[in-house]
């Protein structure tokens, strides 16, 4: 995408592709992700990679889980990627490839592999990506890249993420090996985990509200049906 493009340009591109209104609860989620991706795409040191793609896909899918109508989610995602010159299918394909590799790894091996990847088998592309990052002093770290790393660990070693000390040690080991700003990575992932917890709470509240509305609707329908069935004349 042209580096002179602005956030306003990207938003116009997005809304010209996805023309249906976005539920107000989720509009902020979509636009914040859009702005973050735009700013990265126009940064001279940024380079797309599969781990970043996994971060984008994971973030979108997790925060849009309960979006309705369900059928609009694909249109929103495609518009999000393509509004800044990306390819939605490439994001999905690359994210799936990294996810499948992570799921195939043993929990006890994933951290050491990410710190010292071996370029063989299904992990060859990921190993190449990590090696290029570690050797690039200008690598542009982003929160979405961090979420990609988090998702790899989440799929390969969920027990590590549940243990605060093990989680912090794993992120430190991986971050130092890739020459990432480890303090920022830790902070970004703590915020992401916190936001996921808030999402679960929000979805529970929304489910309760939907159930309460359903019961009110059933009560109104029952009252209408009873009134309709009542005799119109006194015998």
JSON list of C-alpha atoms in Angstrom, two decimals:
[
{"chain": "A", "resi": 1, "resn": "UNK", "atom": "CA", "xyz": [0.00, 0.00, 0.00]},
{"chain": "A", "resi": 2, "resn": "UNK", "atom": "CA", "xyz": [1.20, 3.54, -0.72]},
{"chain": "A", "resi": 3, "resn": "UNK", "atom": "CA", "xyz": [2.97, 4.94, 2.35]},
{"chain": "A", "resi": 4, "resn": "UNK", "atom": "CA", "xyz": [1.17, 8.26, 1.80]},
{"chain": "A", "resi": 5, "resn": "UNK", "atom": "CA", "xyz": [-2.19, 6.62, 2.44]},
{"chain": "A", "resi": 6, "resn": "UNK", "atom": "CA", "xyz": [-3.90, 7.83, 5.59]},
{"chain": "A", "resi": 7, "resn": "UNK", "atom": "CA", "xyz": [-6.10, 6.17, 8.19]},
{"chain": "A", "resi": 8, "resn": "UNK", "atom": "CA", "xyz": [-9.03, 8.00, 6.60]},
{"chain": "A", "resi": 9, "resn": "UNK", "atom": "CA", "xyz": [-8.17, 6.43, 3.24]},
{"chain": "A", "resi": 10, "resn": "UNK", "atom": "CA", "xyz": [-8.14, 2.98, 4.81]},
{"chain": "A", "resi": 11, "resn": "UNK", "atom": "CA", "xyz": [-11.46, 3.56, 6.55]},
{"chain": "A", "resi": 12, "resn": "UNK", "atom": "CA", "xyz": [-13.04, 4.73, 3.31]},
{"chain": "A", "resi": 13, "resn": "UNK", "atom": "CA", "xyz": [-11.69, 1.65, 1.55]},
{"chain": "A", "resi": 14, "resn": "UNK", "atom": "CA", "xyz": [-13.06, -0.56, 4.31]},
{"chain": "A", "resi": 15, "resn": "UNK", "atom": "CA", "xyz": [-16.56, 0.89, 4.32]},
{"chain": "A", "resi": 16, "resn": "UNK", "atom": "CA", "xyz": [-16.71, 0.85, 0.52]},
{"chain": "A", "resi": 17, "resn": "UNK", "atom": "CA", "xyz": [-16.13, -2.92, 0.66]},
{"chain": "A", "resi": 18, "resn": "UNK", "atom": "CA", "xyz": [-18.20, -3.80, 3.71]},
{"chain": "A", "resi": 19, "resn": "UNK", "atom": "CA", "xyz": [-21.32, -1.71, 3.24]},
{"chain": "A", "resi": 20, "resn": "UNK", "atom": "CA", "xyz": [-23.53, -3.17, 5.97]},
{"chain": "A", "resi": 21, "resn": "UNK", "atom": "CA", "xyz": [-23.57, -1.36, 9.35]},
{"chain": "A", "resi": 22, "resn": "UNK", "atom": "CA", "xyz": [-21.39, -2.84, 12.07]},
{"chain": "A", "resi": 23, "resn": "UNK", "atom": "CA", "xyz": [-22.92, -3.58, 15.44]},
{"chain": "A", "resi": 24, "resn": "UNK", "atom": "CA", "xyz": [-22.00, -0.65, 17.69]},
{"chain": "A", "resi": 25, "resn": "UNK", "atom": "CA", "xyz": [-20.51, -2.90, 20.39]},
{"chain": "A", "resi": 26, "resn": "UNK", "atom": "CA", "xyz": [-17.98, -4.26, 17.90]},
{"chain": "A", "resi": 27, "resn": "UNK", "atom": "CA", "xyz": [-17.32, -1.19, 15.75]},
{"chain": "A", "resi": 28, "resn": "UNK", "atom": "CA", "xyz": [-14.61, 0.02, 18.11]},
{"chain": "A", "resi": 29, "resn": "UNK", "atom": "CA", "xyz": [-12.90, -3.40, 18.04]},
{"chain": "A", "resi": 30, "resn": "UNK", "atom": "CA", "xyz": [-12.86, -3.43, 14.24]},
{"chain": "A", "resi": 31, "resn": "UNK", "atom": "CA", "xyz": [-11.68, 0.17, 13.85]},
{"chain": "A", "resi": 32, "resn": "UNK", "atom": "CA", "xyz": [-8.94, -0.13, 16.46]},
{"chain": "A", "resi": 33, "resn": "UNK", "atom": "CA", "xyz": [-7.62, -3.23, 14.70]},
{"chain": "A", "resi": 34, "resn": "UNK", "atom": "CA", "xyz": [-7.90, -1.41, 11.37]},
{"chain": "A", "resi": 35, "resn": "UNK", "atom": "CA", "xyz": [-5.89, 1.57, 12.61]},
{"chain": "A", "resi": 36, "resn": "UNK", "atom": "CA", "xyz": [-3.23, -0.67, 14.15]},
{"chain": "A", "resi": 37, "resn": "UNK", "atom": "CA", "xyz": [-2.83, -2.66, 10.93]},
{"chain": "A", "resi": 38, "resn": "UNK", "atom": "CA", "xyz": [-2.78, 0.52, 8.85]},
{"chain": "A", "resi": 39, "resn": "UNK", "atom": "CA", "xyz": [-0.03, 2.14, 10.91]},
{"chain": "A", "resi": 40, "resn": "UNK", "atom": "CA", "xyz": [2.05, -1.02, 10.62]},
{"chain": "A", "resi": 41, "resn": "UNK", "atom": "CA", "xyz": [1.46, -1.36, 6.88]},
{"chain": "A", "resi": 42, "resn": "UNK", "atom": "CA", "xyz": [2.77, 2.18, 6.31]},
{"chain": "A", "resi": 43, "resn": "UNK", "atom": "CA", "xyz": [5.85, 1.76, 8.53]},
{"chain": "A", "resi": 44, "resn": "UNK", "atom": "CA", "xyz": [9.02, 1.41, 6.46]},
{"chain": "A", "resi": 45, "resn": "UNK", "atom": "CA", "xyz": [10.44, -1.26, 8.81]},
{"chain": "A", "resi": 46, "resn": "UNK", "atom": "CA", "xyz": [7.32, -3.43, 8.87]},
{"chain": "A", "resi": 47, "resn": "UNK", "atom": "CA", "xyz": [7.21, -6.71, 6.96]},
{"chain": "A", "resi": 48, "resn": "UNK", "atom": "CA", "xyz": [4.29, -9.12, 6.84]},
{"chain": "A", "resi": 49, "resn": "UNK", "atom": "CA", "xyz": [5.00, -12.62, 8.18]},
{"chain": "A", "resi": 50, "resn": "UNK", "atom": "CA", "xyz": [2.94, -15.70, 9.13]},
{"chain": "A", "resi": 51, "resn": "UNK", "atom": "CA", "xyz": [3.22, -15.13, 12.90]},
{"chain": "A", "resi": 52, "resn": "UNK", "atom": "CA", "xyz": [1.85, -11.63, 12.47]},
{"chain": "A", "resi": 53, "resn": "UNK", "atom": "CA", "xyz": [-0.93, -13.11, 10.30]},
{"chain": "A", "resi": 54, "resn": "UNK", "atom": "CA", "xyz": [-1.79, -15.53, 13.11]},
{"chain": "A", "resi": 55, "resn": "UNK", "atom": "CA", "xyz": [-1.96, -12.59, 15.52]},
{"chain": "A", "resi": 56, "resn": "UNK", "atom": "CA", "xyz": [-4.36, -10.69, 13.26]},
{"chain": "A", "resi": 57, "resn": "UNK", "atom": "CA", "xyz": [-6.60, -13.70, 12.64]},
{"chain": "A", "resi": 58, "resn": "UNK", "atom": "CA", "xyz": [-6.61, -14.78, 16.29]},
{"chain": "A", "resi": 59, "resn": "UNK", "atom": "CA", "xyz": [-7.37, -11.29, 17.54]},
{"chain": "A", "resi": 60, "resn": "UNK", "atom": "CA", "xyz": [-10.20, -10.82, 15.04]},
{"chain": "A", "resi": 61, "resn": "UNK", "atom": "CA", "xyz": [-11.74, -14.24, 15.60]},
{"chain": "A", "resi": 62, "resn": "UNK", "atom": "CA", "xyz": [-11.57, -14.09, 19.39]},
{"chain": "A", "resi": 63, "resn": "UNK", "atom": "CA", "xyz": [-13.09, -10.64, 19.73]},
{"chain": "A", "resi": 64, "resn": "UNK", "atom": "CA", "xyz": [-15.71, -11.23, 17.05]},
{"chain": "A", "resi": 65, "resn": "UNK", "atom": "CA", "xyz": [-16.82, -14.65, 18.27]},
{"chain": "A", "resi": 66, "resn": "UNK", "atom": "CA", "xyz": [-20.33, -13.55, 19.25]},
{"chain": "A", "resi": 67, "resn": "UNK", "atom": "CA", "xyz": [-20.83, -11.05, 16.42]},
{"chain": "A", "resi": 68, "resn": "UNK", "atom": "CA", "xyz": [-24.22, -11.19, 14.76]},
{"chain": "A", "resi": 69, "resn": "UNK", "atom": "CA", "xyz": [-25.16, -11.66, 12.04]},
{"chain": "A", "resi": 70, "resn": "UNK", "atom": "CA", "xyz": [-22.60, -14.44, 11.77]},
{"chain": "A", "resi": 71, "resn": "UNK", "atom": "CA", "xyz": [-22.61, -14.15, 7.98]},
{"chain": "A", "resi": 72, "resn": "UNK", "atom": "CA", "xyz": [-21.14, -10.62, 8.15]},
{"chain": "A", "resi": 73, "resn": "UNK", "atom": "CA", "xyz": [-17.90, -11.65, 9.87]},
{"chain": "A", "resi": 74, "resn": "UNK", "atom": "CA", "xyz": [-16.22, -12.90, 6.70]},
{"chain": "A", "resi": 75, "resn": "UNK", "atom": "CA", "xyz": [-17.12, -9.72, 4.82]},
{"chain": "A", "resi": 76, "resn": "UNK", "atom": "CA", "xyz": [-15.72, -7.60, 7.66]},
{"chain": "A", "resi": 77, "resn": "UNK", "atom": "CA", "xyz": [-12.47, -9.57, 7.77]},
{"chain": "A", "resi": 78, "resn": "UNK", "atom": "CA", "xyz": [-11.97, -9.42, 4.01]},
{"chain": "A", "resi": 79, "resn": "UNK", "atom": "CA", "xyz": [-12.61, -5.66, 3.98]},
{"chain": "A", "resi": 80, "resn": "UNK", "atom": "CA", "xyz": [-10.25, -5.21, 6.95]},
{"chain": "A", "resi": 81, "resn": "UNK", "atom": "CA", "xyz": [-7.34, -6.92, 5.19]},
{"chain": "A", "resi": 82, "resn": "UNK", "atom": "CA", "xyz": [-7.96, -5.59, 1.71]},
{"chain": "A", "resi": 83, "resn": "UNK", "atom": "CA", "xyz": [-8.64, -1.99, 2.75]},
{"chain": "A", "resi": 84, "resn": "UNK", "atom": "CA", "xyz": [-4.88, -1.59, 3.21]},
{"chain": "A", "resi": 85, "resn": "UNK", "atom": "CA", "xyz": [-3.71, -3.74, 0.33]},
{"chain": "A", "resi": 86, "resn": "UNK", "atom": "CA", "xyz": [-3.56, -7.09, 2.11]},
{"chain": "A", "resi": 87, "resn": "UNK", "atom": "CA", "xyz": [-5.01, -10.44, 1.05]},
{"chain": "A", "resi": 88, "resn": "UNK", "atom": "CA", "xyz": [-7.53, -11.95, 3.46]},
{"chain": "A", "resi": 89, "resn": "UNK", "atom": "CA", "xyz": [-7.04, -15.47, 2.10]},
{"chain": "A", "resi": 90, "resn": "UNK", "atom": "CA", "xyz": [-3.27, -15.24, 2.60]},
{"chain": "A", "resi": 91, "resn": "UNK", "atom": "CA", "xyz": [-3.81, -14.17, 6.21]},
{"chain": "A", "resi": 92, "resn": "UNK", "atom": "CA", "xyz": [-6.10, -17.15, 6.81]},
{"chain": "A", "resi": 93, "resn": "UNK", "atom": "CA", "xyz": [-3.86, -19.63, 5.01]},
{"chain": "A", "resi": 94, "resn": "UNK", "atom": "CA", "xyz": [-0.67, -18.51, 6.78]},
{"chain": "A", "resi": 95, "resn": "UNK", "atom": "CA", "xyz": [-2.40, -18.40, 10.18]},
{"chain": "A", "resi": 96, "resn": "UNK", "atom": "CA", "xyz": [-3.76, -21.91, 9.67]},
{"chain": "A", "resi": 97, "resn": "UNK", "atom": "CA", "xyz": [-0.31, -23.19, 8.74]},
{"chain": "A", "resi": 98, "resn": "UNK", "atom": "CA", "xyz": [1.27, -21.79, 11.91]},
{"chain": "A", "resi": 99, "resn": "UNK", "atom": "CA", "xyz": [-1.63, -23.06, 14.04]},
{"chain": "A", "resi": 100, "resn": "UNK", "atom": "CA", "xyz": [-1.35, -26.58, 12.65]},
{"chain": "A", "resi": 101, "resn": "UNK", "atom": "CA", "xyz": [2.39, -26.59, 13.28]},
{"chain": "A", "resi": 102, "resn": "UNK", "atom": "CA", "xyz": [1.91, -25.36, 16.86]},
{"chain": "A", "resi": 103, "resn": "UNK", "atom": "CA", "xyz": [-0.71, -28.03, 17.53]},
{"chain": "A", "resi": 104, "resn": "UNK", "atom": "CA", "xyz": [1.70, -30.71, 16.32]},
{"chain": "A", "resi": 105, "resn": "UNK", "atom": "CA", "xyz": [4.44, -29.69, 18.76]},
{"chain": "A", "resi": 106, "resn": "UNK", "atom": "CA", "xyz": [5.04, -31.24, 22.16]},
{"chain": "A", "resi": 107, "resn": "UNK", "atom": "CA", "xyz": [4.49, -28.90, 25.10]},
{"chain": "A", "resi": 108, "resn": "UNK", "atom": "CA", "xyz": [7.98, -29.47, 26.47]},
{"chain": "A", "resi": 109, "resn": "UNK", "atom": "CA", "xyz": [9.60, -28.65, 23.13]},
{"chain": "A", "resi": 110, "resn": "UNK", "atom": "CA", "xyz": [7.81, -25.55, 21.82]},
{"chain": "A", "resi": 111, "resn": "UNK", "atom": "CA", "xyz": [9.61, -22.87, 23.86]},
{"chain": "A", "resi": 112, "resn": "UNK", "atom": "CA", "xyz": [13.11, -24.15, 23.05]},
{"chain": "A", "resi": 113, "resn": "UNK", "atom": "CA", "xyz": [12.10, -24.61, 19.39]},
{"chain": "A", "resi": 114, "resn": "UNK", "atom": "CA", "xyz": [10.84, -21.03, 19.10]},
{"chain": "A", "resi": 115, "resn": "UNK", "atom": "CA", "xyz": [14.09, -19.81, 20.69]},
{"chain": "A", "resi": 116, "resn": "UNK", "atom": "CA", "xyz": [16.23, -22.04, 18.43]},
{"chain": "A", "resi": 117, "resn": "UNK", "atom": "CA", "xyz": [14.08, -23.19, 15.49]},
{"chain": "A", "resi": 118, "resn": "UNK", "atom": "CA", "xyz": [15.06, -26.10, 13.27]},
{"chain": "A", "resi": 119, "resn": "UNK", "atom": "CA", "xyz": [14.27, -25.62, 9.59]},
{"chain": "A", "resi": 120, "resn": "UNK", "atom": "CA", "xyz": [12.76, -28.99, 8.79]},
{"chain": "A", "resi": 121, "resn": "UNK", "atom": "CA", "xyz": [9.37, -30.50, 8.02]},
{"chain": "A", "resi": 122, "resn": "UNK", "atom": "CA", "xyz": [6.24, -28.42, 8.47]},
{"chain": "A", "resi": 123, "resn": "UNK", "atom": "CA", "xyz": [8.09, -25.88, 10.60]},
{"chain": "A", "resi": 124, "resn": "UNK", "atom": "CA", "xyz": [10.54, -24.85, 7.88]},
{"chain": "A", "resi": 125, "resn": "UNK", "atom": "CA", "xyz": [8.72, -21.65, 6.89]},
{"chain": "A", "resi": 126, "resn": "UNK", "atom": "CA", "xyz": [8.20, -20.60, 10.51]},
{"chain": "A", "resi": 127, "resn": "UNK", "atom": "CA", "xyz": [11.85, -21.33, 11.30]},
{"chain": "A", "resi": 128, "resn": "UNK", "atom": "CA", "xyz": [12.89, -19.18, 8.35]},
{"chain": "A", "resi": 129, "resn": "UNK", "atom": "CA", "xyz": [10.61, -16.38, 9.56]},
{"chain": "A", "resi": 130, "resn": "UNK", "atom": "CA", "xyz": [12.05, -16.52, 13.09]},
{"chain": "A", "resi": 131, "resn": "UNK", "atom": "CA", "xyz": [15.66, -16.60, 11.83]},
{"chain": "A", "resi": 132, "resn": "UNK", "atom": "CA", "xyz": [15.05, -13.55, 9.64]},
{"chain": "A", "resi": 133, "resn": "UNK", "atom": "CA", "xyz": [13.51, -11.69, 12.59]},
{"chain": "A", "resi": 134, "resn": "UNK", "atom": "CA", "xyz": [16.37, -12.55, 14.93]},
{"chain": "A", "resi": 135, "resn": "UNK", "atom": "CA", "xyz": [18.94, -11.35, 12.40]},
{"chain": "A", "resi": 136, "resn": "UNK", "atom": "CA", "xyz": [17.13, -8.14, 11.48]},
{"chain": "A", "resi": 137, "resn": "UNK", "atom": "CA", "xyz": [18.04, -5.24, 13.81]},
{"chain": "A", "resi": 138, "resn": "UNK", "atom": "CA", "xyz": [15.26, -3.16, 12.27]},
{"chain": "A", "resi": 139, "resn": "UNK", "atom": "CA", "xyz": [12.51, -5.72, 12.77]},
{"chain": "A", "resi": 140, "resn": "UNK", "atom": "CA", "xyz": [9.29, -3.87, 13.59]},
{"chain": "A", "resi": 141, "resn": "UNK", "atom": "CA", "xyz": [7.77, -5.61, 16.62]},
{"chain": "A", "resi": 142, "resn": "UNK", "atom": "CA", "xyz": [4.00, -5.18, 17.01]},
{"chain": "A", "resi": 143, "resn": "UNK", "atom": "CA", "xyz": [1.32, -6.18, 19.49]},
{"chain": "A", "resi": 144, "resn": "UNK", "atom": "CA", "xyz": [-0.25, -8.35, 16.80]},
{"chain": "A", "resi": 145, "resn": "UNK", "atom": "CA", "xyz": [3.03, -10.22, 16.30]},
{"chain": "A", "resi": 146, "resn": "UNK", "atom": "CA", "xyz": [3.11, -10.76, 20.08]},
{"chain": "A", "resi": 147, "resn": "UNK", "atom": "CA", "xyz": [-0.44, -12.15, 19.95]},
{"chain": "A", "resi": 148, "resn": "UNK", "atom": "CA", "xyz": [0.74, -14.52, 17.23]},
{"chain": "A", "resi": 149, "resn": "UNK", "atom": "CA", "xyz": [3.47, -15.84, 19.55]},
{"chain": "A", "resi": 150, "resn": "UNK", "atom": "CA", "xyz": [0.94, -16.08, 22.39]},
{"chain": "A", "resi": 151, "resn": "UNK", "atom": "CA", "xyz": [-1.40, -18.10, 20.18]},
{"chain": "A", "resi": 152, "resn": "UNK", "atom": "CA", "xyz": [1.40, -20.52, 19.27]},
{"chain": "A", "resi": 153, "resn": "UNK", "atom": "CA", "xyz": [2.07, -21.12, 22.96]},
{"chain": "A", "resi": 154, "resn": "UNK", "atom": "CA", "xyz": [-1.65, -21.33, 23.70]},
{"chain": "A", "resi": 155, "resn": "UNK", "atom": "CA", "xyz": [-2.08, -24.11, 21.15]},
{"chain": "A", "resi": 156, "resn": "UNK", "atom": "CA", "xyz": [1.13, -26.01, 21.88]},
{"chain": "A", "resi": 157, "resn": "UNK", "atom": "CA", "xyz": [1.56, -25.48, 25.62]},
{"chain": "A", "resi": 158, "resn": "UNK", "atom": "CA", "xyz": [-1.59, -24.15, 27.35]},
{"chain": "A", "resi": 159, "resn": "UNK", "atom": "CA", "xyz": [-0.31, -25.29, 30.76]},
{"chain": "A", "resi": 160, "resn": "UNK", "atom": "CA", "xyz": [2.67, -22.92, 30.47]},
{"chain": "A", "resi": 161, "resn": "UNK", "atom": "CA", "xyz": [0.38, -19.93, 29.93]},
{"chain": "A", "resi": 162, "resn": "UNK", "atom": "CA", "xyz": [-1.66, -20.77, 33.01]},
{"chain": "A", "resi": 163, "resn": "UNK", "atom": "CA", "xyz": [1.42, -20.63, 35.23]},
{"chain": "A", "resi": 164, "resn": "UNK", "atom": "CA", "xyz": [2.57, -17.02, 35.61]},
{"chain": "A", "resi": 165, "resn": "UNK", "atom": "CA", "xyz": [6.22, -17.81, 36.30]},
{"chain": "A", "resi": 166, "resn": "UNK", "atom": "CA", "xyz": [6.49, -20.33, 33.47]},
{"chain": "A", "resi": 167, "resn": "UNK", "atom": "CA", "xyz": [4.67, -17.97, 31.12]},
{"chain": "A", "resi": 168, "resn": "UNK", "atom": "CA", "xyz": [6.97, -15.05, 31.87]},
{"chain": "A", "resi": 169, "resn": "UNK", "atom": "CA", "xyz": [10.07, -17.26, 31.62]},
{"chain": "A", "resi": 170, "resn": "UNK", "atom": "CA", "xyz": [8.92, -18.65, 28.25]},
{"chain": "A", "resi": 171, "resn": "UNK", "atom": "CA", "xyz": [8.23, -15.20, 26.81]},
{"chain": "A", "resi": 172, "resn": "UNK", "atom": "CA", "xyz": [11.58, -13.95, 28.11]},
{"chain": "A", "resi": 173, "resn": "UNK", "atom": "CA", "xyz": [13.47, -16.86, 26.55]},
{"chain": "A", "resi": 174, "resn": "UNK", "atom": "CA", "xyz": [11.72, -16.54, 23.20]},
{"chain": "A", "resi": 175, "resn": "UNK", "atom": "CA", "xyz": [11.89, -12.74, 23.18]},
{"chain": "A", "resi": 176, "resn": "UNK", "atom": "CA", "xyz": [15.60, -12.60, 23.95]},
{"chain": "A", "resi": 177, "resn": "UNK", "atom": "CA", "xyz": [16.36, -15.19, 21.25]},
{"chain": "A", "resi": 178, "resn": "UNK", "atom": "CA", "xyz": [14.44, -13.16, 18.67]},
{"chain": "A", "resi": 179, "resn": "UNK", "atom": "CA", "xyz": [15.83, -9.85, 20.01]},
{"chain": "A", "resi": 180, "resn": "UNK", "atom": "CA", "xyz": [12.35, -8.55, 20.81]},
{"chain": "A", "resi": 181, "resn": "UNK", "atom": "CA", "xyz": [11.57, -5.85, 23.42]},
{"chain": "A", "resi": 182, "resn": "UNK", "atom": "CA", "xyz": [10.66, -8.42, 26.08]},
{"chain": "A", "resi": 183, "resn": "UNK", "atom": "CA", "xyz": [9.15, -5.92, 28.55]},
{"chain": "A", "resi": 184, "resn": "UNK", "atom": "CA", "xyz": [6.79, -4.68, 25.86]},
{"chain": "A", "resi": 185, "resn": "UNK", "atom": "CA", "xyz": [5.94, -8.23, 24.77]},
{"chain": "A", "resi": 186, "resn": "UNK", "atom": "CA", "xyz": [5.08, -9.15, 28.37]},
{"chain": "A", "resi": 187, "resn": "UNK", "atom": "CA", "xyz": [2.95, -6.03, 28.78]},
{"chain": "A", "resi": 188, "resn": "UNK", "atom": "CA", "xyz": [1.14, -6.53, 25.46]},
{"chain": "A", "resi": 189, "resn": "UNK", "atom": "CA", "xyz": [0.31, -10.15, 26.26]},
{"chain": "A", "resi": 190, "resn": "UNK", "atom": "CA", "xyz": [-0.85, -9.35, 29.78]},
{"chain": "A", "resi": 191, "resn": "UNK", "atom": "CA", "xyz": [-3.20, -6.73, 28.31]},
{"chain": "A", "resi": 192, "resn": "UNK", "atom": "CA", "xyz": [-4.40, -9.19, 25.67]},
{"chain": "A", "resi": 193, "resn": "UNK", "atom": "CA", "xyz": [-5.13, -11.87, 28.28]},
{"chain": "A", "resi": 194, "resn": "UNK", "atom": "CA", "xyz": [-6.97, -9.30, 30.39]},
{"chain": "A", "resi": 195, "resn": "UNK", "atom": "CA", "xyz": [-9.06, -8.21, 27.41]},
{"chain": "A", "resi": 196, "resn": "UNK", "atom": "CA", "xyz": [-9.93, -11.84, 26.65]},
{"chain": "A", "resi": 197, "resn": "UNK", "atom": "CA", "xyz": [-11.16, -12.23, 30.23]},
{"chain": "A", "resi": 198, "resn": "UNK", "atom": "CA", "xyz": [-13.26, -9.08, 29.84]},
{"chain": "A", "resi": 199, "resn": "UNK", "atom": "CA", "xyz": [-14.63, -10.47, 26.58]},
{"chain": "A", "resi": 200, "resn": "UNK", "atom": "CA", "xyz": [-15.80, -13.63, 28.34]},
{"chain": "A", "resi": 201, "resn": "UNK", "atom": "CA", "xyz": [-17.53, -11.50, 30.98]},
{"chain": "A", "resi": 202, "resn": "UNK", "atom": "CA", "xyz": [-19.13, -9.29, 28.31]},
{"chain": "A", "resi": 203, "resn": "UNK", "atom": "CA", "xyz": [-20.41, -12.30, 26.40]},
{"chain": "A", "resi": 204, "resn": "UNK", "atom": "CA", "xyz": [-21.92, -13.70, 29.61]},
{"chain": "A", "resi": 205, "resn": "UNK", "atom": "CA", "xyz": [-23.73, -10.41, 30.24]},
{"chain": "A", "resi": 206, "resn": "UNK", "atom": "CA", "xyz": [-24.95, -10.29, 26.65]},
{"chain": "A", "resi": 207, "resn": "UNK", "atom": "CA", "xyz": [-26.21, -13.88, 26.92]},
{"chain": "A", "resi": 208, "resn": "UNK", "atom": "CA", "xyz": [-28.09, -13.00, 30.12]},
{"chain": "A", "resi": 209, "resn": "UNK", "atom": "CA", "xyz": [-29.64, -9.94, 28.45]},
{"chain": "A", "resi": 210, "resn": "UNK", "atom": "CA", "xyz": [-30.65, -12.00, 25.42]},
{"chain": "A", "resi": 211, "resn": "UNK", "atom": "CA", "xyz": [-32.24, -14.63, 27.66]},
{"chain": "A", "resi": 212, "resn": "UNK", "atom": "CA", "xyz": [-34.11, -11.98, 29.66]},
{"chain": "A", "resi": 213, "resn": "UNK", "atom": "CA", "xyz": [-35.40, -10.43, 26.42]},
{"chain": "A", "resi": 214, "resn": "UNK", "atom": "CA", "xyz": [-36.47, -13.86, 25.16]},
{"chain": "A", "resi": 215, "resn": "UNK", "atom": "CA", "xyz": [-38.48, -14.49, 28.33]},
{"chain": "A", "resi": 216, "resn": "UNK", "atom": "CA", "xyz": [-40.13, -11.06, 28.08]},
{"chain": "A", "resi": 217, "resn": "UNK", "atom": "CA", "xyz": [-41.04, -11.74, 24.47]},
{"chain": "A", "resi": 218, "resn": "UNK", "atom": "CA", "xyz": [-42.51, -15.14, 25.35]},
{"chain": "A", "resi": 219, "resn": "UNK", "atom": "CA", "xyz": [-44.50, -13.56, 28.18]},
{"chain": "A", "resi": 220, "resn": "UNK", "atom": "CA", "xyz": [-45.90, -10.88, 25.84]},
{"chain": "A", "resi": 221, "resn": "UNK", "atom": "CA", "xyz": [-46.76, -13.50, 23.21]},
{"chain": "A", "resi": 222, "resn": "UNK", "atom": "CA", "xyz": [-48.49, -15.63, 25.83]},
{"chain": "A", "resi": 223, "resn": "UNK", "atom": "CA", "xyz": [-50.49, -12.65, 27.07]},
{"chain": "A", "resi": 224, "resn": "UNK", "atom": "CA", "xyz": [-51.57, -11.83, 23.51]},
{"chain": "A", "resi": 225, "resn": "UNK", "atom": "CA", "xyz": [-52.54, -15.43, 22.85]},
{"chain": "A", "resi": 226, "resn": "UNK", "atom": "CA", "xyz": [-54.55, -15.59, 26.09]},
{"chain": "A", "resi": 227, "resn": "UNK", "atom": "CA", "xyz": [-56.35, -12.35, 25.26]},
{"chain": "A", "resi": 228, "resn": "UNK", "atom": "CA", "xyz": [-57.20, -13.61, 21.77]},
{"chain": "A", "resi": 229, "resn": "UNK", "atom": "CA", "xyz": [-58.55, -16.90, 23.11]},
{"chain": "A", "resi": 230, "resn": "UNK", "atom": "CA", "xyz": [-60.74, -15.29, 25.79]},
{"chain": "A", "resi": 231, "resn": "UNK", "atom": "CA", "xyz": [-64.56, -15.21, 25.05]},
{"chain": "A", "resi": 232, "resn": "UNK", "atom": "CA", "xyz": [-65.77, -11.90, 23.62]},
{"chain": "A", "resi": 233, "resn": "UNK", "atom": "CA", "xyz": [-69.25, -12.19, 25.12]},
{"chain": "A", "resi": 234, "resn": "UNK", "atom": "CA", "xyz": [-70.47, -13.02, 28.64]},
{"chain": "A", "resi": 235, "resn": "UNK", "atom": "CA", "xyz": [-72.58, -16.21, 28.71]}
]
